[in-house]
mmCIF file of C-alpha atoms in Angstrom:
data_model
loop_
_atom_site.group_PDB
_atom_site.id
_atom_site.type_symbol
_atom_site.label_atom_id
_atom_site.label_comp_id
_atom_site.label_asym_id
_atom_site.label_seq_id
_atom_site.Cartn_x
_atom_site.Cartn_y
_atom_site.Cartn_z
ATOM 1 C CA MET A 154 -149.506 -116.437 252.048
ATOM 2 C CA ILE A 155 -151.618 -115.124 249.481
ATOM 3 C CA ILE A 156 -155.715 -114.087 250.523
ATOM 4 C CA LEU A 157 -158.070 -114.280 248.201
ATOM 5 C CA GLY A 158 -161.141 -112.268 249.251
ATOM 6 C CA ILE A 159 -164.475 -111.820 248.012
ATOM 7 C CA ASP A 160 -167.341 -110.116 247.825
ATOM 8 C CA PRO A 161 -170.562 -111.737 246.833
ATOM 9 C CA GLY A 162 -173.364 -109.962 244.918
ATOM 10 C CA LEU A 163 -175.956 -110.969 242.432
ATOM 11 C CA ARG A 164 -175.157 -108.187 239.463
ATOM 12 C CA THR A 165 -171.396 -107.696 240.820
ATOM 13 C CA THR A 166 -168.645 -109.853 243.250
ATOM 14 C CA GLY A 167 -165.918 -108.230 244.383
ATOM 15 C CA PHE A 168 -162.496 -109.743 244.910
ATOM 16 C CA GLY A 169 -159.237 -108.627 246.380
ATOM 17 C CA VAL A 170 -156.209 -110.534 246.751
ATOM 18 C CA ILE A 171 -153.711 -109.837 249.518
ATOM 19 C CA HIS A 172 -150.134 -110.696 249.972
ATOM 20 C CA LYS A 173 -149.315 -110.991 253.780
ATOM 21 C CA GLN A 174 -145.705 -111.487 255.176
ATOM 22 C CA GLY A 175 -145.202 -111.500 258.744
ATOM 23 C CA ALA A 176 -147.003 -108.400 259.644
ATOM 24 C CA ARG A 177 -147.378 -107.115 256.669
ATOM 25 C CA LEU A 178 -149.481 -107.197 254.053
ATOM 26 C CA ARG A 179 -149.627 -106.677 250.258
ATOM 27 C CA TYR A 180 -151.848 -105.698 247.532
ATOM 28 C CA ILE A 181 -151.747 -108.207 244.673
ATOM 29 C CA ALA A 182 -155.206 -106.832 243.025
ATOM 30 C CA SER A 183 -158.959 -106.043 242.891
ATOM 31 C CA GLY A 184 -161.594 -106.190 240.569
ATOM 32 C CA THR A 185 -165.251 -107.375 240.174
ATOM 33 C CA ILE A 186 -167.226 -110.031 238.265
ATOM 34 C CA LYS A 187 -170.398 -108.367 237.003
ATOM 35 C CA SER A 188 -172.794 -111.173 235.638
ATOM 36 C CA GLY A 189 -174.678 -108.809 232.903
ATOM 37 C CA GLU A 190 -177.983 -109.397 231.681
ATOM 38 C CA GLY A 191 -179.412 -112.965 230.784
ATOM 39 C CA ASP A 192 -181.596 -115.976 233.036
ATOM 40 C CA LEU A 193 -180.564 -116.514 236.779
ATOM 41 C CA PRO A 194 -178.538 -119.774 235.198
ATOM 42 C CA LYS A 195 -175.901 -118.199 233.516
ATOM 43 C CA ARG A 196 -175.473 -115.078 235.653
ATOM 44 C CA LEU A 197 -174.518 -117.966 238.488
ATOM 45 C CA LYS A 198 -171.689 -119.399 235.065
ATOM 46 C CA VAL A 199 -170.272 -115.678 234.341
ATOM 47 C CA ILE A 200 -170.156 -115.897 238.585
ATOM 48 C CA LEU A 201 -168.318 -118.930 238.920
ATOM 49 C CA ASP A 202 -166.473 -118.935 235.819
ATOM 50 C CA GLY A 203 -164.973 -115.296 237.571
ATOM 51 C CA VAL A 204 -163.821 -116.222 240.473
ATOM 52 C CA GLY A 205 -162.777 -119.570 239.521
ATOM 53 C CA GLN A 206 -160.717 -118.087 236.705
ATOM 54 C CA VAL A 207 -159.423 -115.514 240.281
ATOM 55 C CA ALA A 208 -158.495 -118.500 241.017
ATOM 56 C CA ARG A 209 -156.295 -119.910 238.718
ATOM 57 C CA GLN A 210 -154.699 -116.862 237.595
ATOM 58 C CA TYR A 211 -153.491 -115.475 241.413
ATOM 59 C CA GLN A 212 -153.025 -119.495 243.097
ATOM 60 C CA PRO A 213 -154.393 -118.000 246.246
ATOM 61 C CA ASP A 214 -154.092 -119.878 249.501
ATOM 62 C CA CYS A 215 -156.742 -119.489 251.079
ATOM 63 C CA ALA A 216 -160.174 -117.423 250.675
ATOM 64 C CA ALA A 217 -162.320 -115.671 252.574
ATOM 65 C CA ILE A 218 -165.995 -114.233 251.657
ATOM 66 C CA GLU A 219 -168.904 -111.448 253.358
ATOM 67 C CA GLN A 220 -171.951 -113.157 254.725
ATOM 68 C CA VAL A 221 -175.129 -111.400 253.644
ATOM 69 C CA PHE A 222 -177.134 -108.821 254.791
ATOM 70 C CA VAL A 223 -180.983 -110.407 254.651
ATOM 71 C CA ASN A 224 -182.681 -108.411 252.580
ATOM 72 C CA VAL A 225 -186.270 -106.174 253.140
ATOM 73 C CA ASN A 226 -187.426 -108.177 249.843
ATOM 74 C CA PRO A 227 -187.119 -112.164 250.375
ATOM 75 C CA GLN A 228 -186.620 -112.454 246.144
ATOM 76 C CA SER A 229 -183.908 -110.246 246.957
ATOM 77 C CA THR A 230 -182.561 -112.736 249.742
ATOM 78 C CA LEU A 231 -182.939 -115.390 247.009
ATOM 79 C CA LEU A 232 -181.250 -114.430 244.579
ATOM 80 C CA LEU A 233 -177.779 -112.812 247.129
ATOM 81 C CA GLY A 234 -177.817 -116.337 247.978
ATOM 82 C CA GLN A 235 -178.018 -118.718 244.939
ATOM 83 C CA ALA A 236 -175.106 -115.560 243.253
ATOM 84 C CA ARG A 237 -172.882 -115.892 246.918
ATOM 85 C CA GLY A 238 -173.500 -120.221 246.515
ATOM 86 C CA ALA A 239 -171.721 -120.141 243.054
ATOM 87 C CA ALA A 240 -169.083 -117.689 243.574
ATOM 88 C CA ILE A 241 -168.308 -120.541 247.196
ATOM 89 C CA CYS A 242 -168.985 -123.004 244.609
ATOM 90 C CA ALA A 243 -166.524 -121.341 242.548
ATOM 91 C CA LEU A 244 -163.628 -121.726 245.896
ATOM 92 C CA VAL A 245 -164.673 -124.664 247.151
ATOM 93 C CA THR A 246 -163.756 -125.462 243.144
ATOM 94 C CA ALA A 247 -160.421 -124.215 243.548
ATOM 95 C CA GLU A 248 -159.877 -126.507 246.627
ATOM 96 C CA LEU A 249 -159.684 -123.443 248.873
ATOM 97 C CA ALA A 250 -160.873 -123.391 252.390
ATOM 98 C CA VAL A 251 -163.511 -120.590 252.851
ATOM 99 C CA ALA A 252 -163.625 -118.766 256.039
ATOM 100 C CA GLU A 253 -166.924 -116.511 255.979
ATOM 101 C CA TYR A 254 -167.095 -113.251 257.732
ATOM 102 C CA SER A 255 -169.739 -110.925 258.707
ATOM 103 C CA PRO A 256 -169.447 -107.208 257.643
ATOM 104 C CA THR A 257 -169.469 -106.312 261.062
ATOM 105 C CA GLN A 258 -166.714 -108.592 261.732
ATOM 106 C CA VAL A 259 -164.986 -107.065 258.316
ATOM 107 C CA LYS A 260 -165.749 -103.418 259.124
ATOM 108 C CA GLN A 261 -164.354 -103.932 262.758
ATOM 109 C CA ALA A 262 -160.580 -105.589 261.354
ATOM 110 C CA VAL A 263 -159.915 -102.759 259.034
ATOM 111 C CA VAL A 264 -162.133 -99.874 260.539
ATOM 112 C CA GLY A 265 -161.851 -100.776 263.730
ATOM 113 C CA THR A 266 -165.599 -100.355 264.738
ATOM 114 C CA GLY A 267 -169.107 -102.458 263.348
ATOM 115 C CA ARG A 268 -170.973 -99.268 262.620
ATOM 116 C CA ALA A 269 -168.012 -97.977 259.850
ATOM 117 C CA VAL A 270 -169.258 -96.967 256.792
ATOM 118 C CA LYS A 271 -167.979 -98.010 253.012
ATOM 119 C CA ALA A 272 -166.064 -94.739 253.075
ATOM 120 C CA GLN A 273 -164.273 -95.868 255.945
ATOM 121 C CA VAL A 274 -163.074 -98.939 254.120
ATOM 122 C CA GLN A 275 -162.343 -97.598 251.865
ATOM 123 C CA ALA A 276 -159.960 -95.105 252.875
ATOM 124 C CA MET A 277 -158.672 -97.893 255.911
ATOM 125 C CA VAL A 278 -158.254 -100.842 252.764
ATOM 126 C CA ALA A 279 -156.232 -97.889 250.533
ATOM 127 C CA ARG A 280 -153.788 -96.857 253.597
ATOM 128 C CA LEU A 281 -153.711 -100.605 254.906
ATOM 129 C CA LEU A 282 -152.796 -102.006 252.023
ATOM 130 C CA ALA A 283 -150.387 -98.769 250.245
ATOM 131 C CA LEU A 284 -153.040 -97.907 247.038
ATOM 132 C CA PRO A 285 -152.607 -94.909 245.444
ATOM 133 C CA GLY A 286 -156.552 -93.775 244.757
ATOM 134 C CA LEU A 287 -159.529 -95.393 247.213
ATOM 135 C CA PRO A 288 -160.499 -98.961 244.842
ATOM 136 C CA GLY A 289 -164.422 -99.184 244.680
ATOM 137 C CA THR A 290 -166.632 -100.348 247.295
ATOM 138 C CA ASP A 291 -167.124 -103.796 245.920
ATOM 139 C CA ALA A 292 -163.227 -104.170 245.929
ATOM 140 C CA ALA A 293 -163.286 -102.418 249.058
ATOM 141 C CA ASP A 294 -165.518 -104.481 250.305
ATOM 142 C CA ALA A 295 -163.759 -107.580 249.597
ATOM 143 C CA LEU A 296 -160.063 -106.302 250.210
ATOM 144 C CA GLY A 297 -161.103 -105.975 253.282
ATOM 145 C CA VAL A 298 -162.113 -109.799 253.720
ATOM 146 C CA ALA A 299 -158.510 -110.503 253.154
ATOM 147 C CA ILE A 300 -157.902 -108.313 255.298
ATOM 148 C CA CYS A 301 -160.315 -109.742 257.601
ATOM 149 C CA HIS A 302 -159.404 -112.765 256.952
ATOM 150 C CA ALA A 303 -155.359 -112.402 257.384
ATOM 151 C CA HIS A 304 -155.493 -110.807 260.670
ATOM 152 C CA SER A 305 -158.007 -114.229 262.464
ATOM 153 C CA ARG A 306 -157.024 -116.863 264.324
ATOM 154 C CA GLU A 307 -157.819 -119.000 261.786
ATOM 155 C CA THR A 308 -154.807 -117.409 259.825
ATOM 156 C CA LEU A 309 -152.666 -116.781 262.674
ATOM 157 C CA THR A 310 -152.539 -120.654 263.491
ATOM 158 C CA LEU A 311 -151.778 -121.958 260.185
ATOM 159 C CA ILE A 312 -148.823 -119.534 259.244
ATOM 160 C CA ALA A 313 -147.583 -120.592 262.750
ATOM 161 C CA GLY A 314 -148.484 -124.373 261.995
ATOM 162 C CA ALA A 315 -146.703 -123.979 259.272
ATOM 163 C CA ASN A 316 -143.386 -121.468 260.044
ATOM 164 C CA ALA A 317 -142.664 -124.982 262.974
ATOM 165 C CA ALA A 318 -143.501 -127.781 260.802
ATOM 166 C CA SER A 319 -140.353 -125.234 258.676
ATOM 167 C CA GLY A 320 -138.443 -125.811 261.767
ATOM 168 C CA GLY A 321 -138.791 -121.320 261.385
ATOM 169 C CA THR A 322 -139.537 -119.230 264.180
ATOM 170 C CA VAL A 323 -143.290 -118.684 265.364
ATOM 171 C CA ALA A 324 -143.499 -115.023 263.085
ATOM 172 C CA ALA A 325 -147.251 -114.799 263.533
ATOM 173 C CA ALA A 326 -147.690 -115.056 267.108
ATOM 174 C CA GLY A 327 -147.915 -111.393 269.306
ATOM 175 C CA LEU A 328 -148.140 -109.727 265.238
ATOM 176 C CA PRO A 329 -149.141 -106.167 266.082
ATOM 177 C CA GLY A 330 -152.829 -105.171 264.066
ATOM 178 C CA PRO A 331 -152.076 -103.319 261.157
ATOM 179 C CA LEU A 332 -154.057 -100.273 262.885
ATOM 180 C CA ALA A 333 -151.191 -100.273 265.581
ATOM 181 C CA GLY A 334 -151.427 -96.281 265.178
ATOM 182 C CA LEU A 335 -153.880 -95.858 262.931
ATOM 183 C CA ARG A 336 -156.953 -94.565 264.749
ATOM 184 C CA MET A 337 -160.604 -93.594 262.670
ATOM 185 C CA LYS A 338 -161.739 -89.745 264.249
ATOM 186 C CA ARG A 339 -164.397 -87.892 263.302
ATOM 187 C CA GLY A 340 -164.989 -90.245 260.070
ATOM 188 C CA ARG A 341 -161.168 -88.776 259.215
ATOM 189 C CA LEU A 342 -158.054 -90.900 259.073
ATOM 190 C CA VAL A 343 -155.488 -89.919 261.584
ATOM 191 C CA GLY A 344 -152.006 -91.255 261.443
ATOM 192 C CA MET B 3 -183.967 -137.192 224.658
ATOM 193 C CA ILE B 4 -182.655 -137.366 228.400
ATOM 194 C CA ILE B 5 -184.224 -134.532 230.622
ATOM 195 C CA LEU B 6 -182.514 -134.151 234.915
ATOM 196 C CA GLY B 7 -184.958 -132.729 237.053
ATOM 197 C CA ILE B 8 -183.864 -131.139 240.219
ATOM 198 C CA ASP B 9 -185.501 -130.228 243.718
ATOM 199 C CA PRO B 10 -183.132 -128.069 245.534
ATOM 200 C CA GLY B 11 -182.743 -128.018 249.128
ATOM 201 C CA LEU B 12 -179.643 -127.470 251.925
ATOM 202 C CA ARG B 13 -180.149 -130.665 253.343
ATOM 203 C CA THR B 14 -181.479 -132.708 250.724
ATOM 204 C CA THR B 15 -181.228 -132.491 246.601
ATOM 205 C CA GLY B 16 -183.773 -134.447 245.174
ATOM 206 C CA PHE B 17 -182.177 -135.707 241.887
ATOM 207 C CA GLY B 18 -185.048 -137.049 238.862
ATOM 208 C CA VAL B 19 -183.616 -138.539 235.103
ATOM 209 C CA ILE B 20 -186.054 -139.404 233.094
ATOM 210 C CA HIS B 21 -186.082 -140.283 228.763
ATOM 211 C CA LYS B 22 -188.664 -138.143 226.868
ATOM 212 C CA GLN B 23 -189.526 -140.899 222.863
ATOM 213 C CA GLY B 24 -191.748 -138.890 220.845
ATOM 214 C CA ALA B 25 -195.081 -138.636 223.758
ATOM 215 C CA ARG B 26 -193.442 -141.657 225.604
ATOM 216 C CA LEU B 27 -192.123 -140.597 229.131
ATOM 217 C CA ARG B 28 -189.771 -143.277 230.508
ATOM 218 C CA TYR B 29 -187.948 -143.690 234.179
ATOM 219 C CA ILE B 30 -183.930 -143.910 233.732
ATOM 220 C CA ALA B 31 -183.422 -142.861 237.569
ATOM 221 C CA SER B 32 -184.052 -140.620 240.681
ATOM 222 C CA GLY B 33 -182.111 -140.219 244.759
ATOM 223 C CA THR B 34 -181.277 -137.711 246.922
ATOM 224 C CA ILE B 35 -177.920 -136.446 247.523
ATOM 225 C CA LYS B 36 -177.328 -135.228 251.572
ATOM 226 C CA SER B 37 -175.258 -132.852 252.154
ATOM 227 C CA GLY B 38 -174.689 -133.351 255.368
ATOM 228 C CA GLU B 39 -172.937 -131.811 258.208
ATOM 229 C CA GLY B 40 -169.586 -129.817 258.052
ATOM 230 C CA ASP B 41 -169.922 -126.160 257.452
ATOM 231 C CA LEU B 42 -171.263 -124.395 254.951
ATOM 232 C CA PRO B 43 -168.908 -124.661 251.898
ATOM 233 C CA LYS B 44 -168.304 -128.331 252.342
ATOM 234 C CA ARG B 45 -171.714 -128.853 252.261
ATOM 235 C CA LEU B 46 -172.300 -125.950 249.302
ATOM 236 C CA LYS B 47 -168.929 -128.094 247.362
ATOM 237 C CA VAL B 48 -171.343 -132.140 248.025
ATOM 238 C CA ILE B 49 -174.069 -130.532 245.938
ATOM 239 C CA LEU B 50 -171.684 -129.370 243.611
ATOM 240 C CA ASP B 51 -170.143 -132.824 243.192
ATOM 241 C CA GLY B 52 -173.047 -134.229 243.450
ATOM 242 C CA VAL B 53 -175.262 -133.289 240.824
ATOM 243 C CA GLY B 54 -172.093 -132.668 238.611
ATOM 244 C CA GLN B 55 -172.017 -136.562 239.080
ATOM 245 C CA VAL B 56 -175.699 -137.168 238.606
ATOM 246 C CA ALA B 57 -175.070 -134.949 235.350
ATOM 247 C CA ARG B 58 -171.825 -137.032 233.862
ATOM 248 C CA GLN B 59 -173.122 -140.764 234.926
ATOM 249 C CA TYR B 60 -176.373 -140.194 232.625
ATOM 250 C CA GLN B 61 -175.418 -137.215 230.026
ATOM 251 C CA PRO B 62 -178.472 -135.323 229.914
ATOM 252 C CA ASP B 63 -179.757 -133.383 227.078
ATOM 253 C CA CYS B 64 -181.042 -130.712 229.344
ATOM 254 C CA ALA B 65 -181.983 -130.252 233.019
ATOM 255 C CA ALA B 66 -184.822 -128.358 234.639
ATOM 256 C CA ILE B 67 -184.790 -127.355 238.668
ATOM 257 C CA GLU B 68 -187.223 -126.047 241.006
ATOM 258 C CA GLN B 69 -187.964 -122.756 241.634
ATOM 259 C CA VAL B 70 -187.973 -122.250 245.776
ATOM 260 C CA PHE B 71 -190.560 -120.924 248.077
ATOM 261 C CA VAL B 72 -189.370 -118.106 249.966
ATOM 262 C CA ASN B 73 -189.020 -119.319 253.823
ATOM 263 C CA VAL B 74 -190.695 -117.059 256.159
ATOM 264 C CA ASN B 75 -187.192 -117.182 257.733
ATOM 265 C CA PRO B 76 -185.153 -114.950 256.009
ATOM 266 C CA GLN B 77 -181.840 -117.024 256.637
ATOM 267 C CA SER B 78 -183.955 -119.853 255.824
ATOM 268 C CA THR B 79 -184.433 -117.890 252.283
ATOM 269 C CA LEU B 80 -180.493 -116.832 252.050
ATOM 270 C CA LEU B 81 -179.198 -120.839 252.891
ATOM 271 C CA LEU B 82 -181.548 -122.283 250.431
ATOM 272 C CA GLY B 83 -180.643 -119.754 248.054
ATOM 273 C CA GLN B 84 -177.401 -120.554 247.699
ATOM 274 C CA ALA B 85 -178.423 -125.067 248.172
ATOM 275 C CA ARG B 86 -179.929 -123.487 245.126
ATOM 276 C CA GLY B 87 -176.865 -121.232 243.620
ATOM 277 C CA ALA B 88 -174.931 -124.944 244.153
ATOM 278 C CA ALA B 89 -176.784 -127.214 241.653
ATOM 279 C CA ILE B 90 -177.856 -124.651 239.047
ATOM 280 C CA CYS B 91 -173.084 -124.419 239.062
ATOM 281 C CA ALA B 92 -173.217 -128.267 238.620
ATOM 282 C CA LEU B 93 -175.815 -127.910 236.140
ATOM 283 C CA VAL B 94 -174.204 -125.100 233.783
ATOM 284 C CA THR B 95 -170.999 -126.172 234.080
ATOM 285 C CA ALA B 96 -172.148 -129.626 233.323
ATOM 286 C CA GLU B 97 -172.911 -127.398 229.631
ATOM 287 C CA LEU B 98 -176.500 -127.651 230.222
ATOM 288 C CA ALA B 99 -179.200 -125.001 229.862
ATOM 289 C CA VAL B 100 -181.306 -124.885 232.386
ATOM 290 C CA ALA B 101 -184.713 -124.778 232.166
ATOM 291 C CA GLU B 102 -186.889 -123.092 235.860
ATOM 292 C CA TYR B 103 -190.172 -124.211 237.199
ATOM 293 C CA SER B 104 -191.874 -122.960 240.259
ATOM 294 C CA PRO B 105 -193.674 -125.663 241.790
ATOM 295 C CA THR B 106 -196.875 -124.432 240.982
ATOM 296 C CA GLN B 107 -196.447 -124.611 237.651
ATOM 297 C CA VAL B 108 -195.078 -128.583 238.546
ATOM 298 C CA LYS B 109 -198.183 -130.217 240.551
ATOM 299 C CA GLN B 110 -200.212 -128.141 237.254
ATOM 300 C CA ALA B 111 -198.089 -129.980 234.578
ATOM 301 C CA VAL B 112 -197.986 -133.340 236.398
ATOM 302 C CA VAL B 113 -201.273 -134.289 238.521
ATOM 303 C CA GLY B 114 -202.806 -131.393 236.828
ATOM 304 C CA THR B 115 -203.982 -128.954 239.479
ATOM 305 C CA GLY B 116 -201.362 -126.356 240.926
ATOM 306 C CA ARG B 117 -202.890 -126.940 244.457
ATOM 307 C CA ALA B 118 -201.375 -130.535 244.567
ATOM 308 C CA VAL B 119 -200.542 -131.555 247.558
ATOM 309 C CA LYS B 120 -196.772 -133.968 247.555
ATOM 310 C CA ALA B 121 -198.348 -137.551 248.016
ATOM 311 C CA GLN B 122 -200.370 -137.431 245.018
ATOM 312 C CA VAL B 123 -196.849 -135.426 242.739
ATOM 313 C CA GLN B 124 -195.875 -138.678 244.048
ATOM 314 C CA ALA B 125 -198.800 -140.650 243.495
ATOM 315 C CA MET B 126 -198.848 -139.863 239.337
ATOM 316 C CA VAL B 127 -195.014 -139.107 238.982
ATOM 317 C CA ALA B 128 -195.305 -143.195 239.626
ATOM 318 C CA ARG B 129 -198.338 -143.915 237.008
ATOM 319 C CA LEU B 130 -197.000 -141.162 234.659
ATOM 320 C CA LEU B 131 -193.909 -142.712 234.801
ATOM 321 C CA ALA B 132 -194.914 -146.780 235.742
ATOM 322 C CA LEU B 133 -193.020 -146.705 238.817
ATOM 323 C CA PRO B 134 -193.176 -150.107 240.697
ATOM 324 C CA GLY B 135 -193.497 -147.667 244.428
ATOM 325 C CA LEU B 136 -194.027 -144.349 245.061
ATOM 326 C CA PRO B 137 -190.745 -142.732 244.876
ATOM 327 C CA GLY B 138 -189.564 -140.192 247.806
ATOM 328 C CA THR B 139 -190.796 -137.292 248.135
ATOM 329 C CA ASP B 140 -187.686 -135.526 247.041
ATOM 330 C CA ALA B 141 -187.146 -137.681 243.966
ATOM 331 C CA ALA B 142 -190.389 -137.165 243.049
ATOM 332 C CA ASP B 143 -190.907 -133.629 242.923
ATOM 333 C CA ALA B 144 -187.185 -133.626 240.739
ATOM 334 C CA LEU B 145 -189.125 -136.128 238.814
ATOM 335 C CA GLY B 146 -192.050 -134.043 238.158
ATOM 336 C CA VAL B 147 -189.070 -131.262 237.430
ATOM 337 C CA ALA B 148 -188.595 -132.967 234.522
ATOM 338 C CA ILE B 149 -192.044 -134.473 234.204
ATOM 339 C CA CYS B 150 -193.262 -130.969 233.614
ATOM 340 C CA HIS B 151 -189.486 -129.187 231.064
ATOM 341 C CA ALA B 152 -190.945 -132.701 229.214
ATOM 342 C CA HIS B 153 -194.388 -131.012 228.341
ATOM 343 C CA SER B 154 -193.211 -127.370 228.033
ATOM 344 C CA ARG B 155 -193.227 -125.054 224.917
ATOM 345 C CA GLU B 156 -189.417 -124.593 225.205
ATOM 346 C CA THR B 157 -188.597 -129.074 224.753
ATOM 347 C CA LEU B 158 -191.409 -129.744 222.243
ATOM 348 C CA THR B 159 -189.759 -126.847 219.897
ATOM 349 C CA LEU B 160 -186.138 -128.618 220.255
ATOM 350 C CA ILE B 161 -187.174 -131.840 219.415
ATOM 351 C CA ALA B 162 -189.456 -130.311 216.625
ATOM 352 C CA GLY B 163 -186.335 -128.854 215.365
ATOM 353 C CA ALA B 164 -183.957 -131.799 216.401
ATOM 354 C CA ASN B 165 -186.421 -133.681 214.311
ATOM 355 C CA ALA B 166 -186.475 -130.960 211.434
ATOM 356 C CA ALA B 167 -182.763 -130.811 211.420
ATOM 357 C CA SER B 168 -181.894 -134.738 211.009
ATOM 358 C CA GLY B 169 -185.413 -134.607 208.060
ATOM 359 C CA GLY B 170 -187.474 -136.529 210.166
ATOM 360 C CA THR B 171 -191.585 -135.942 211.099
ATOM 361 C CA VAL B 172 -192.360 -132.846 213.891
ATOM 362 C CA ALA B 173 -192.833 -135.468 216.349
ATOM 363 C CA ALA B 174 -193.375 -133.649 218.740
ATOM 364 C CA ALA B 175 -196.326 -131.908 217.702
ATOM 365 C CA GLY B 176 -200.165 -132.520 218.830
ATOM 366 C CA LEU B 177 -198.589 -134.728 221.421
ATOM 367 C CA PRO B 178 -200.836 -135.724 223.453
ATOM 368 C CA GLY B 179 -200.758 -134.656 227.845
ATOM 369 C CA PRO B 180 -199.876 -137.843 229.766
ATOM 370 C CA LEU B 181 -202.220 -136.414 231.239
ATOM 371 C CA ALA B 182 -205.122 -137.994 228.331
ATOM 372 C CA GLY B 183 -206.863 -140.191 230.148
ATOM 373 C CA LEU B 184 -206.025 -139.807 234.072
ATOM 374 C CA ARG B 185 -207.835 -137.383 235.976
ATOM 375 C CA MET B 186 -207.994 -136.358 239.808
ATOM 376 C CA LYS B 187 -211.041 -136.638 241.120
ATOM 377 C CA ARG B 188 -211.125 -135.597 245.125
ATOM 378 C CA GLY B 189 -207.441 -136.557 245.521
ATOM 379 C CA ARG B 190 -207.589 -140.441 243.967
ATOM 380 C CA LEU B 191 -206.181 -141.302 241.155
ATOM 381 C CA VAL B 192 -208.996 -142.691 238.247
ATOM 382 C CA GLY B 193 -207.771 -144.293 235.005
#
């Protein structure tokens, strides 16, 4: 199963693509879509086209997008909402089911605590996907959303259903989390 | 020139299509797109598909969308932003240039004062487009955005350019506004 994760933003939209096979997660791709300058409709089109292109290129089976914080500045909240709307439009146009997770849920799934800072998310994403280096923060958040979705009940149920339908065993049941054997200790990774 | 106006909303998105020929505005169509229940991605898809269908059906030359008020509730602002983002995505996908106008600009253009109430907008839209009855508030707002765009400098310049390019006269220059001969007086229409 290929999962596309999206970290939405008006300026920068992060994307991350992972492959899940049983308990194993494998990195496929990640990056950012920059909306550039231009007026709002033009910038939304860049996001719509960019996310659409990622979906066409990597042919994910499902998608997940981070819920966004409400900004103290209402105008910023409105702009962010429109950017997130454009990203979701690209996903539903690609006929992908779209799951939503809060930043706290993503941090909990990736780092093990909802209060993790960005650097911890980057480090754990790199570790869980065996990356040679740290991904950028936007790409790391997007990969984090994809990892969070990979561990969600919904996804496990889908995989179980697919295996049952194909006569296979329910490989997703009772999977150990990717955090088995990994714990955060005072912000440093310990294996 | 056919102009599509959009009044965005998560629950109800209004649309209005008008034809502008010289100083003359003619009503073509109006209505609403209801996003129904379902989760947010599903509702955004209804808006995206609905506005896209309107664009395909009426083949407008350009589009205009109302700017939205920042709500006192930040979560509502975020939802409205996403709905507006979906509507804009449908317009840019249809390769339409998208202009944006504030509610005050629309009221100013339609009623003659930025402090007009909804009933005044409905009444003036009905009058300007010679409608047999009052349009609903969402459709009236959308038609109002289209009327506002029809009178914008940008649109007049476009028409002038097209006429010049085709060797025609600059029919748009010095047009009387549609409000010529019409004034609001204590909220009632006087001809």
